[in-house]
PDB file of C-alpha atoms in Angstrom:
ATOM      1  CA  MET Q   1       3.169   5.893 -32.017  1.00 58.00           C
ATOM      2  CA  PRO Q   2       3.379   9.487 -30.685  1.00 75.00           C
ATOM      3  CA  ASP Q   3      -0.334   9.375 -29.822  1.00 75.00           C
ATOM      4  CA  GLY Q   4       0.214   6.208 -27.804  1.00 73.00           C
ATOM      5  CA  LEU Q   5       3.134   7.765 -25.935  1.00 71.00           C
ATOM      6  CA  LEU Q   6       1.162  10.925 -25.284  1.00 70.00           C
ATOM      7  CA  LYS Q   7      -1.730   8.890 -23.908  1.00 73.00           C
ATOM      8  CA  PHE Q   8       0.637   6.792 -21.783  1.00 72.00           C
ATOM      9  CA  PHE Q   9       2.173   9.860 -20.110  1.00 71.00           C
ATOM     10  CA  SER Q  10      -0.981  11.967 -19.865  1.00 73.00           C
ATOM     11  CA  THR Q  11      -3.181  12.132 -16.809  1.00 71.00           C
ATOM     12  CA  PRO Q  12      -6.133   9.757 -16.836  1.00 68.00           C
ATOM     13  CA  ASP Q  13      -9.556  11.156 -17.525  1.00 67.00           C
ATOM     14  CA  GLY Q  14     -11.870  11.075 -14.612  1.00 65.00           C
ATOM     15  CA  GLY Q  15     -14.410  12.490 -12.327  1.00 65.00           C
ATOM     16  CA  ARG Q  16     -14.224  13.580  -8.757  1.00 72.00           C
ATOM     17  CA  ASP Q  17     -14.094  10.332  -6.809  1.00 74.00           C
ATOM     18  CA  ALA Q  18     -11.013   9.557  -4.721  1.00 72.00           C
ATOM     19  CA  GLU Q  19      -9.569   6.877  -7.003  1.00 72.00           C
ATOM     20  CA  GLN Q  20      -9.652   9.068 -10.099  1.00 75.00           C
ATOM     21  CA  ILE Q  21      -8.198  12.062  -8.254  1.00 78.00           C
ATOM     22  CA  ARG Q  22      -5.404   9.838  -6.893  1.00 77.00           C
ATOM     23  CA  GLY Q  23      -4.665   8.633 -10.420  1.00 79.00           C
ATOM     24  CA  ARG Q  24      -4.423  12.150 -11.816  1.00 81.00           C
ATOM     25  CA  LEU Q  25      -2.189  13.370  -8.991  1.00 83.00           C
ATOM     26  CA  LEU Q  26       0.057  10.319  -9.160  1.00 84.00           C
ATOM     27  CA  SER Q  27       0.347  10.709 -12.920  1.00 84.00           C
ATOM     28  CA  ARG Q  28       1.554  14.291 -12.584  1.00 85.00           C
ATOM     29  CA  VAL Q  29       3.962  13.451  -9.774  1.00 84.00           C
ATOM     30  CA  LEU Q  30       5.395  10.511 -11.725  1.00 86.00           C
ATOM     31  CA  ASN Q  31       5.961  12.702 -14.777  1.00 85.00           C
ATOM     32  CA  VAL Q  32       7.898  15.259 -12.732  1.00 85.00           C
ATOM     33  CA  TYR Q  33       9.780  12.548 -10.834  1.00 84.00           C
ATOM     34  CA  MET Q  34      10.791  10.769 -14.036  1.00 86.00           C
ATOM     35  CA  ALA Q  35      11.863  14.035 -15.675  1.00 88.00           C
ATOM     36  CA  ALA Q  36      14.001  14.882 -12.638  1.00 86.00           C
ATOM     37  CA  ALA Q  37      15.555  11.403 -12.603  1.00 86.00           C
ATOM     38  CA  LEU Q  38      16.395  11.564 -16.300  1.00 88.00           C
ATOM     39  CA  ALA Q  39      17.827  15.077 -15.865  1.00 89.00           C
ATOM     40  CA  ILE Q  40      20.106  13.770 -13.113  1.00 85.00           C
ATOM     41  CA  VAL Q  41      21.275  10.970 -15.397  1.00 86.00           C
ATOM     42  CA  ALA Q  42      21.827  13.362 -18.301  1.00 89.00           C
ATOM     43  CA  PHE Q  43      23.466  16.298 -16.541  1.00 90.00           C
ATOM     44  CA  LEU Q  44      25.212  14.970 -13.430  1.00 84.00           C
ATOM     45  CA  PRO Q  45      28.888  14.394 -14.168  1.00 86.00           C
ATOM     46  CA  SER Q  46      29.940  10.829 -13.416  1.00 80.00           C
ATOM     47  CA  ASP Q  47      33.507  11.607 -12.422  1.00 85.00           C
ATOM     48  CA  THR Q  48      33.315  10.088  -8.941  1.00 87.00           C
ATOM     49  CA  ARG Q  49      31.987   6.836  -7.559  1.00 86.00           C
ATOM     50  CA  VAL Q  50      29.257   8.612  -5.571  1.00 83.00           C
ATOM     51  CA  ARG Q  51      27.975  10.447  -8.638  1.00 85.00           C
ATOM     52  CA  LYS Q  52      27.937   7.219 -10.644  1.00 87.00           C
ATOM     53  CA  VAL Q  53      25.816   5.548  -7.966  1.00 85.00           C
ATOM     54  CA  ILE Q  54      23.427   8.517  -7.859  1.00 84.00           C
ATOM     55  CA  ALA Q  55      23.030   8.358 -11.648  1.00 87.00           C
ATOM     56  CA  LEU Q  56      22.421   4.597 -11.470  1.00 88.00           C
ATOM     57  CA  VAL Q  57      19.788   5.033  -8.760  1.00 87.00           C
ATOM     58  CA  ALA Q  58      18.114   7.810 -10.775  1.00 87.00           C
ATOM     59  CA  LEU Q  59      18.054   5.630 -13.889  1.00 88.00           C
ATOM     60  CA  SER Q  60      16.499   2.745 -11.973  1.00 89.00           C
ATOM     61  CA  GLU Q  61      13.926   5.153 -10.521  1.00 86.00           C
ATOM     62  CA  ALA Q  62      12.920   6.184 -14.047  1.00 86.00           C
ATOM     63  CA  GLY Q  63      12.373   2.520 -14.902  1.00 87.00           C
ATOM     64  CA  LEU Q  64      10.259   2.056 -11.791  1.00 89.00           C
ATOM     65  CA  CYS Q  65       8.192   5.091 -12.813  1.00 87.00           C
ATOM     66  CA  LEU Q  66       7.397   3.312 -16.079  1.00 88.00           C
ATOM     67  CA  LEU Q  67       6.340   0.234 -14.112  1.00 89.00           C
ATOM     68  CA  MET Q  68       4.058   2.348 -11.937  1.00 88.00           C
ATOM     69  CA  ARG Q  69       2.529   3.907 -15.058  1.00 87.00           C
ATOM     70  CA  PHE Q  70       1.797   0.425 -16.415  1.00 88.00           C
ATOM     71  CA  LEU Q  71       0.116  -0.425 -13.117  1.00 87.00           C
ATOM     72  CA  MET Q  72      -1.946   2.760 -13.259  1.00 84.00           C
ATOM     73  CA  HIS Q  73      -3.157   2.010 -16.786  1.00 81.00           C
ATOM     74  CA  ALA Q  74      -4.016  -1.531 -15.671  1.00 83.00           C
ATOM     75  CA  GLY Q  75      -6.342  -0.096 -13.018  1.00 80.00           C
ATOM     76  CA  ARG Q  76      -3.936  -0.622 -10.106  1.00 84.00           C
ATOM     77  CA  GLY Q  77      -3.491   3.021  -9.097  1.00 81.00           C
ATOM     78  CA  ARG Q  78      -3.562   2.286  -5.387  1.00 84.00           C
ATOM     79  CA  ILE Q  79      -0.773  -0.295  -5.680  1.00 89.00           C
ATOM     80  CA  ALA Q  80       1.247   2.094  -7.845  1.00 87.00           C
ATOM     81  CA  SER Q  81       0.886   4.872  -5.271  1.00 85.00           C
ATOM     82  CA  TRP Q  82       2.026   2.598  -2.447  1.00 88.00           C
ATOM     83  CA  ILE Q  83       5.016   1.423  -4.482  1.00 89.00           C
ATOM     84  CA  PHE Q  84       5.903   5.054  -5.170  1.00 86.00           C
ATOM     85  CA  LEU Q  85       5.740   5.961  -1.479  1.00 85.00           C
ATOM     86  CA  LEU Q  86       7.860   2.957  -0.503  1.00 87.00           C
ATOM     87  CA  ILE Q  87      10.448   3.807  -3.147  1.00 86.00           C
ATOM     88  CA  LEU Q  88      10.673   7.382  -1.867  1.00 82.00           C
ATOM     89  CA  ALA Q  89      10.831   6.284   1.754  1.00 81.00           C
ATOM     90  CA  LEU Q  90      13.717   3.914   1.021  1.00 83.00           C
ATOM     91  CA  THR Q  91      15.669   5.721  -1.688  1.00 83.00           C
ATOM     92  CA  VAL Q  92      16.128   9.136  -0.100  1.00 80.00           C
ATOM     93  CA  PRO Q  93      17.724   7.912   3.161  1.00 81.00           C
ATOM     94  CA  PHE Q  94      19.872   5.415   1.219  1.00 82.00           C
ATOM     95  CA  VAL Q  95      21.248   8.071  -1.130  1.00 80.00           C
ATOM     96  CA  SER Q  96      21.797  10.492   1.756  1.00 78.00           C
ATOM     97  CA  ASP Q  97      23.603   7.852   3.800  1.00 78.00           C
ATOM     98  CA  PHE Q  98      25.709   6.846   0.824  1.00 78.00           C
ATOM     99  CA  THR Q  99      26.716  10.393  -0.096  1.00 77.00           C
ATOM    100  CA  THR Q 100      27.142  12.001   3.346  1.00 78.00           C
ATOM    101  CA  ASN Q 101      27.360   8.983   5.688  1.00 76.00           C
ATOM    102  CA  SER Q 102      24.358  10.302   7.598  1.00 72.00           C
ATOM    103  CA  VAL Q 103      20.588  10.344   7.366  1.00 67.00           C
ATOM    104  CA  ALA Q 104      20.411  13.220   9.850  1.00 69.00           C
ATOM    105  CA  GLU Q 105      20.082  15.804   7.089  1.00 69.00           C
ATOM    106  CA  VAL Q 106      17.426  18.490   6.892  1.00 62.00           C
ATOM    107  CA  SER Q 107      16.653  17.536   3.299  1.00 66.00           C
ATOM    108  CA  VAL Q 108      15.959  13.921   4.293  1.00 67.00           C
ATOM    109  CA  THR Q 109      13.673  15.044   7.111  1.00 70.00           C
ATOM    110  CA  VAL Q 110      11.742  17.368   4.810  1.00 71.00           C
ATOM    111  CA  PHE Q 111      11.470  14.663   2.146  1.00 69.00           C
ATOM    112  CA  GLN Q 112      10.236  12.107   4.703  1.00 71.00           C
ATOM    113  CA  MET Q 113       7.591  14.593   5.881  1.00 71.00           C
ATOM    114  CA  LEU Q 114       6.553  14.996   2.236  1.00 69.00           C
ATOM    115  CA  VAL Q 115       6.162  11.220   1.940  1.00 68.00           C
ATOM    116  CA  ILE Q 116       4.008  11.155   5.062  1.00 70.00           C
ATOM    117  CA  VAL Q 117       1.764  13.919   3.720  1.00 69.00           C
ATOM    118  CA  MET Q 118       1.470  12.167   0.344  1.00 66.00           C
ATOM    119  CA  ALA Q 119       0.460   8.923   2.042  1.00 57.00           C
TER     120      ALA Q 119
END
């Protein structure tokens, strides 16, 4: 069982063509993204409604990361990368609007530029 989990969360083996490089990069990014989402769920206090929603969104993001990993292992790395970019492009402005009632935040702008570069 631990070997299967290790293989599931490890970066795919590969050469130097674009598809294999995309798979390795997406695998690393998904690992960090899932770890950050689970850390938010574990350590963010849920004493207010806003914090509860943020924890719920982070938990759903972790589940979507697992789905994207399944797609990657099924040979659908390109679809998984597009799903990841769409999730980022939609989630960050939603959370910012929900927490601050504005998407005109520097952090949202920087994150959207990151999404554009990743695409």
